[in-house]
Amino acid sequence: MSTKKRILFIAQEMSPYLELTEYANMVNKMAIKSNESGLEVRVIMPRFGIINERRHRLHEVVRLSGINIVIEGDDYPLIIKVASLPNARLQVYFLDNEDYFKRKTLFTDENEQFYDDNAARAVFFCKGALETVKKFGWPPDIIHCSGWMTSLIPLYLKTAYKKEPVFAHSKVVYSMEPNSFKEKLGAGFVKKATISTQIKEKDLELYKEGTNSALNRGAGKYADAVVLAGEKTEKKVVDELKAEKGKIILPYKKDNEDLADYLQLYNQLLGK
């Protein structure tokens, strides 16, 4: 039985599959570096419609099929696909759904209007990622989330999934990127995000505005550690986190190619 420590990256973007910002390349490097340093690594990301399945050799994982994600009483089938990360011996799992991810644009339509179901898409992805890990039966020691679409995961791990054995020892890291949208996720966001009776209204207080800032604020509160992933990360949110006792914050460093700070953070969380 493997004694390696396990790290799961749950990412909105990652090179070479989807590159929205420079951080996509950083996620790629973190996964490879962690793998090379002796950690057992897996990655989960959305299977957006603009990701080329043929080029990246994605194929469906039949043994993981059969999961349905319930959002406000409606069932949405979760399709799981996998690819091997080029030049690395690790697996990247893609979460797909006909309703939420087949479209050929990401978060806005052809007229650059913010999709009115972006809240549901985020909830589907966050819940789907955690349900996928349960299906794996693969307990991660560290879960490193990046991108606003992952922002509910730190909350879910501390509430709805708190008693799940697979997450019993998981520490969660959130990479806080600069705000990328100005819209709001809509009035129904909190209701959609309440996926369990174990989540109370007060738990979602920081998230309720549905802005990019609110999502970062909420994720930052529930994460065990926060990585500042850009020069223009919102100062007010960062200052609030710095005021929290015991919160581990990794400052942004433009020249962070060797990723030593990240590995040191992981070791700190692993108690090494």
Short mmCIF file of C-alpha atoms in Angstrom, two decimals:
data_model
loop_
_atom_site.label_atom_id
_atom_site.label_comp_id
_atom_site.label_asym_id
_atom_site.label_seq_id
_atom_site.Cartn_x
_atom_site.Cartn_y
_atom_site.Cartn_z
CA MET A 1 0.00 0.00 0.00
CA SER A 2 1.32 3.43 -0.97
CA THR A 3 2.61 5.57 1.88
CA LYS A 4 2.97 8.63 -0.34
CA LYS A 5 1.17 11.78 0.72
CA ARG A 6 -1.54 12.77 -1.73
CA ILE A 7 -2.29 16.15 -3.23
CA LEU A 8 -5.33 16.93 -5.34
CA PHE A 9 -5.39 20.03 -7.53
CA ILE A 10 -8.88 21.29 -8.36
CA ALA A 11 -8.40 23.96 -10.97
CA GLN A 12 -10.48 26.19 -13.20
CA GLU A 13 -7.66 26.25 -15.76
CA MET A 14 -4.44 24.39 -16.42
CA SER A 15 -1.91 24.26 -19.24
CA PRO A 16 -2.05 22.82 -21.84
CA TYR A 17 -5.81 22.24 -21.71
CA LEU A 18 -7.11 25.74 -20.94
CA GLU A 19 -5.09 28.92 -20.55
CA LEU A 20 -7.13 31.91 -19.43
CA THR A 21 -4.38 33.55 -17.38
CA GLU A 22 -0.71 33.03 -16.62
CA TYR A 23 -1.77 30.97 -13.60
CA ALA A 24 -2.75 28.07 -15.87
CA ASN A 25 0.95 27.46 -16.43
CA MET A 26 1.62 27.71 -12.69
CA VAL A 27 -0.96 24.99 -11.93
CA ASN A 28 0.76 22.76 -14.48
CA LYS A 29 4.15 23.37 -12.87
CA MET A 30 2.81 22.83 -9.33
CA ALA A 31 1.32 19.48 -10.30
CA ILE A 32 4.50 18.28 -12.00
CA LYS A 33 6.79 19.59 -9.25
CA SER A 34 4.66 17.97 -6.54
CA ASN A 35 4.73 14.71 -8.45
CA GLU A 36 8.51 14.88 -8.83
CA SER A 37 8.94 15.65 -5.13
CA GLY A 38 7.33 12.36 -4.13
CA LEU A 39 3.70 13.35 -3.65
CA GLU A 40 0.94 11.34 -5.31
CA VAL A 41 -0.89 13.81 -7.54
CA ARG A 42 -4.25 14.03 -9.29
CA VAL A 43 -5.95 16.98 -10.97
CA ILE A 44 -9.64 17.78 -11.50
CA MET A 45 -10.89 20.54 -13.81
CA PRO A 46 -14.05 21.39 -15.81
CA ARG A 47 -14.36 19.96 -19.32
CA PHE A 48 -15.27 23.26 -20.97
CA GLY A 49 -16.49 22.98 -24.55
CA ILE A 50 -13.44 24.78 -25.91
CA ILE A 51 -11.11 22.03 -24.66
CA ASN A 52 -10.21 19.86 -27.62
CA GLU A 53 -10.85 16.24 -26.62
CA ARG A 54 -9.13 14.71 -29.62
CA ARG A 55 -5.97 16.77 -29.38
CA HIS A 56 -5.61 16.16 -25.65
CA ARG A 57 -6.73 12.52 -25.84
CA LEU A 58 -9.55 12.68 -23.34
CA HIS A 59 -11.62 9.57 -22.85
CA GLU A 60 -14.55 8.77 -20.60
CA VAL A 61 -13.91 6.82 -17.39
CA VAL A 62 -16.80 4.35 -17.47
CA ARG A 63 -16.09 2.95 -13.98
CA LEU A 64 -16.67 6.42 -12.50
CA SER A 65 -19.93 7.01 -14.34
CA GLY A 66 -23.32 6.96 -12.66
CA ILE A 67 -22.91 9.99 -10.40
CA ASN A 68 -25.77 12.52 -10.47
CA ILE A 69 -25.33 15.97 -8.97
CA VAL A 70 -28.49 17.43 -7.44
CA ILE A 71 -28.91 21.21 -7.56
CA GLU A 72 -32.16 22.59 -6.13
CA GLY A 73 -33.90 19.25 -6.60
CA ASP A 74 -32.82 18.71 -10.21
CA ASP A 75 -30.48 15.88 -11.21
CA TYR A 76 -27.55 16.55 -13.54
CA PRO A 77 -25.48 13.59 -14.80
CA LEU A 78 -21.75 13.90 -14.13
CA ILE A 79 -19.55 12.58 -16.93
CA ILE A 80 -15.91 12.03 -16.00
CA LYS A 81 -13.15 11.99 -18.59
CA VAL A 82 -9.42 11.55 -18.14
CA ALA A 83 -6.17 12.40 -19.87
CA SER A 84 -2.50 11.96 -19.00
CA LEU A 85 -0.65 15.21 -18.50
CA PRO A 86 2.03 15.49 -21.21
CA ASN A 87 5.58 14.86 -19.95
CA ALA A 88 4.32 13.74 -16.55
CA ARG A 89 3.01 10.50 -15.12
CA LEU A 90 -0.17 11.88 -13.60
CA GLN A 91 -3.87 11.90 -14.43
CA VAL A 92 -6.10 14.88 -15.12
CA TYR A 93 -9.83 14.28 -14.67
CA PHE A 94 -12.36 16.44 -16.50
CA LEU A 95 -15.90 16.94 -15.21
CA ASP A 96 -18.47 17.26 -17.96
CA ASN A 97 -22.20 17.79 -18.30
CA GLU A 98 -24.32 18.44 -21.38
CA ASP A 99 -26.22 21.37 -19.83
CA TYR A 100 -23.30 23.21 -18.25
CA PHE A 101 -20.10 22.61 -20.21
CA LYS A 102 -20.82 21.78 -23.86
CA ARG A 103 -21.04 25.44 -24.93
CA LYS A 104 -18.18 26.95 -26.91
CA THR A 105 -17.74 30.01 -24.72
CA LEU A 106 -16.70 30.03 -21.06
CA PHE A 107 -18.60 32.44 -18.81
CA THR A 108 -20.26 34.84 -21.27
CA ASP A 109 -22.36 34.30 -24.39
CA GLU A 110 -21.63 35.51 -27.93
CA ASN A 111 -22.80 38.99 -26.90
CA GLU A 112 -20.47 38.96 -23.88
CA GLN A 113 -23.38 38.66 -21.47
CA PHE A 114 -22.56 36.79 -18.25
CA TYR A 115 -24.36 33.42 -18.30
CA ASP A 116 -27.28 33.43 -15.89
CA ASP A 117 -26.46 29.86 -14.85
CA ASN A 118 -22.83 30.50 -13.88
CA ALA A 119 -23.81 30.05 -10.22
CA ALA A 120 -25.25 26.61 -10.91
CA ARG A 121 -22.22 25.71 -13.04
CA ALA A 122 -19.87 26.58 -10.16
CA VAL A 123 -21.96 24.62 -7.64
CA PHE A 124 -22.08 21.64 -10.02
CA PHE A 125 -18.32 21.68 -10.48
CA CYS A 126 -17.48 22.06 -6.76
CA LYS A 127 -19.90 19.36 -5.63
CA GLY A 128 -18.98 17.17 -8.60
CA ALA A 129 -15.28 17.38 -7.78
CA LEU A 130 -15.83 16.24 -4.19
CA GLU A 131 -18.21 13.45 -5.23
CA THR A 132 -15.62 12.29 -7.76
CA VAL A 133 -13.01 12.01 -5.01
CA LYS A 134 -15.45 9.94 -2.94
CA LYS A 135 -15.94 7.66 -5.93
CA PHE A 136 -12.14 7.36 -6.31
CA GLY A 137 -11.83 6.28 -2.68
CA TRP A 138 -8.60 8.29 -2.76
CA PRO A 139 -8.18 10.37 0.44
CA PRO A 140 -6.18 13.54 -0.37
CA ASP A 141 -3.92 14.99 2.31
CA ILE A 142 -3.98 18.38 0.58
CA ILE A 143 -6.60 19.84 -1.76
CA HIS A 144 -5.28 22.88 -3.64
CA CYS A 145 -8.08 24.87 -5.30
CA SER A 146 -7.53 27.63 -7.85
CA GLY A 147 -9.96 29.85 -9.73
CA TRP A 148 -13.26 31.35 -8.58
CA MET A 149 -15.19 28.29 -9.82
CA THR A 150 -13.55 26.30 -7.01
CA SER A 151 -14.32 28.84 -4.28
CA LEU A 152 -17.13 26.86 -2.60
CA ILE A 153 -14.92 23.81 -2.02
CA PRO A 154 -13.22 25.11 1.17
CA LEU A 155 -16.70 25.81 2.62
CA TYR A 156 -18.09 22.42 1.58
CA LEU A 157 -15.14 20.58 3.12
CA LYS A 158 -15.77 22.28 6.47
CA THR A 159 -19.56 21.73 6.41
CA ALA A 160 -21.36 19.31 4.05
CA TYR A 161 -18.36 16.96 3.67
CA LYS A 162 -16.92 17.40 7.16
CA LYS A 163 -17.78 13.87 8.26
CA GLU A 164 -16.81 12.10 5.02
CA PRO A 165 -13.97 9.65 5.84
CA VAL A 166 -12.18 10.36 2.54
CA PHE A 167 -11.70 14.01 3.60
CA ALA A 168 -11.01 13.36 7.29
CA HIS A 169 -7.39 14.55 7.11
CA SER A 170 -7.56 16.92 4.12
CA LYS A 171 -6.05 20.38 4.39
CA VAL A 172 -7.32 22.89 1.84
CA VAL A 173 -5.32 25.59 0.04
CA TYR A 174 -6.97 28.30 -2.05
CA SER A 175 -5.10 30.23 -4.73
CA MET A 176 -6.66 33.68 -4.72
CA GLU A 177 -6.40 35.25 -8.15
CA PRO A 178 -7.19 38.85 -9.14
CA ASN A 179 -10.88 39.44 -9.85
CA SER A 180 -11.84 38.34 -13.36
CA PHE A 181 -15.51 39.33 -13.56
CA LYS A 182 -17.58 42.34 -12.46
CA GLU A 183 -21.01 40.72 -12.55
CA LYS A 184 -22.86 38.90 -9.75
CA LEU A 185 -23.86 35.25 -9.64
CA GLY A 186 -27.46 36.26 -9.03
CA ALA A 187 -30.07 36.30 -6.29
CA GLY A 188 -30.47 32.51 -6.27
CA PHE A 189 -26.79 31.81 -5.70
CA VAL A 190 -26.96 31.14 -1.95
CA LYS A 191 -29.93 28.80 -2.36
CA LYS A 192 -28.13 26.83 -5.10
CA ALA A 193 -24.94 26.70 -3.03
CA THR A 194 -26.79 25.25 -0.03
CA ILE A 195 -26.28 21.63 -1.09
CA SER A 196 -26.81 20.13 2.36
CA THR A 197 -28.76 20.69 5.58
CA GLN A 198 -25.34 20.86 7.24
CA ILE A 199 -24.79 24.23 5.54
CA LYS A 200 -26.46 27.07 7.42
CA GLU A 201 -27.26 30.53 6.09
CA LYS A 202 -24.52 32.07 8.25
CA ASP A 203 -21.94 29.75 6.66
CA LEU A 204 -22.56 31.44 3.31
CA GLU A 205 -22.63 34.98 4.68
CA LEU A 206 -19.35 36.02 3.08
CA TYR A 207 -20.35 34.52 -0.28
CA LYS A 208 -23.88 35.90 -0.54
CA GLU A 209 -23.18 38.93 -2.73
CA GLY A 210 -22.06 36.56 -5.47
CA THR A 211 -19.26 38.85 -6.64
CA ASN A 212 -15.74 37.71 -7.44
CA SER A 213 -14.61 39.49 -4.26
CA ALA A 214 -17.23 37.69 -2.18
CA LEU A 215 -16.20 34.30 -3.54
CA ASN A 216 -12.54 34.99 -2.73
CA ARG A 217 -13.49 36.26 0.72
CA GLY A 218 -15.51 33.14 1.52
CA ALA A 219 -12.94 30.71 0.16
CA GLY A 220 -10.16 32.52 2.02
CA LYS A 221 -12.04 32.20 5.31
CA TYR A 222 -12.58 28.44 5.06
CA ALA A 223 -9.20 27.51 3.55
CA ASP A 224 -6.35 26.42 5.81
CA ALA A 225 -3.92 28.40 3.67
CA VAL A 226 -4.23 31.06 0.97
CA VAL A 227 -1.84 31.60 -1.92
CA LEU A 228 -1.86 35.05 -3.50
CA ALA A 229 -1.84 34.28 -7.20
CA GLY A 230 -1.37 37.67 -8.83
CA GLU A 231 -0.08 41.19 -8.33
CA LYS A 232 -3.56 42.71 -8.44
CA THR A 233 -5.23 40.50 -5.83
CA GLU A 234 -7.79 42.66 -4.01
CA LYS A 235 -5.97 44.33 -1.12
CA LYS A 236 -9.04 44.73 1.11
CA VAL A 237 -9.78 40.99 1.01
CA VAL A 238 -6.13 40.10 1.60
CA ASP A 239 -5.90 42.50 4.58
CA GLU A 240 -8.99 40.89 6.14
CA LEU A 241 -7.38 37.46 5.84
CA LYS A 242 -4.09 38.70 7.30
CA ALA A 243 -6.03 39.85 10.36
CA GLU A 244 -7.27 36.31 11.01
CA LYS A 245 -5.28 34.53 13.66
CA GLY A 246 -3.44 31.45 12.40
CA LYS A 247 -4.27 31.97 8.73
CA ILE A 248 -1.36 30.91 6.53
CA ILE A 249 -0.87 33.28 3.60
CA LEU A 250 1.73 32.75 0.89
CA PRO A 251 2.56 36.14 -0.66
CA TYR A 252 2.65 36.61 -4.41
CA LYS A 253 6.06 36.26 -5.98
CA LYS A 254 6.45 37.01 -9.65
CA ASP A 255 9.64 35.03 -9.93
CA ASN A 256 8.54 31.75 -8.38
CA GLU A 257 9.79 29.32 -10.98
CA ASP A 258 11.35 26.79 -8.62
CA LEU A 259 8.10 26.57 -6.60
CA ALA A 260 10.08 26.05 -3.40
CA ASP A 261 7.60 28.21 -1.46
CA TYR A 262 4.71 26.02 -2.57
CA LEU A 263 6.44 22.81 -1.56
CA GLN A 264 7.37 24.35 1.77
CA LEU A 265 3.71 25.28 2.31
CA TYR A 266 2.59 21.73 1.50
CA ASN A 267 5.17 20.30 3.91
CA GLN A 268 4.00 22.71 6.61
CA LEU A 269 0.40 21.57 6.16
CA LEU A 270 1.54 17.93 6.17
CA GLY A 271 3.35 18.53 9.45
CA LYS A 272 6.80 17.81 8.04
#
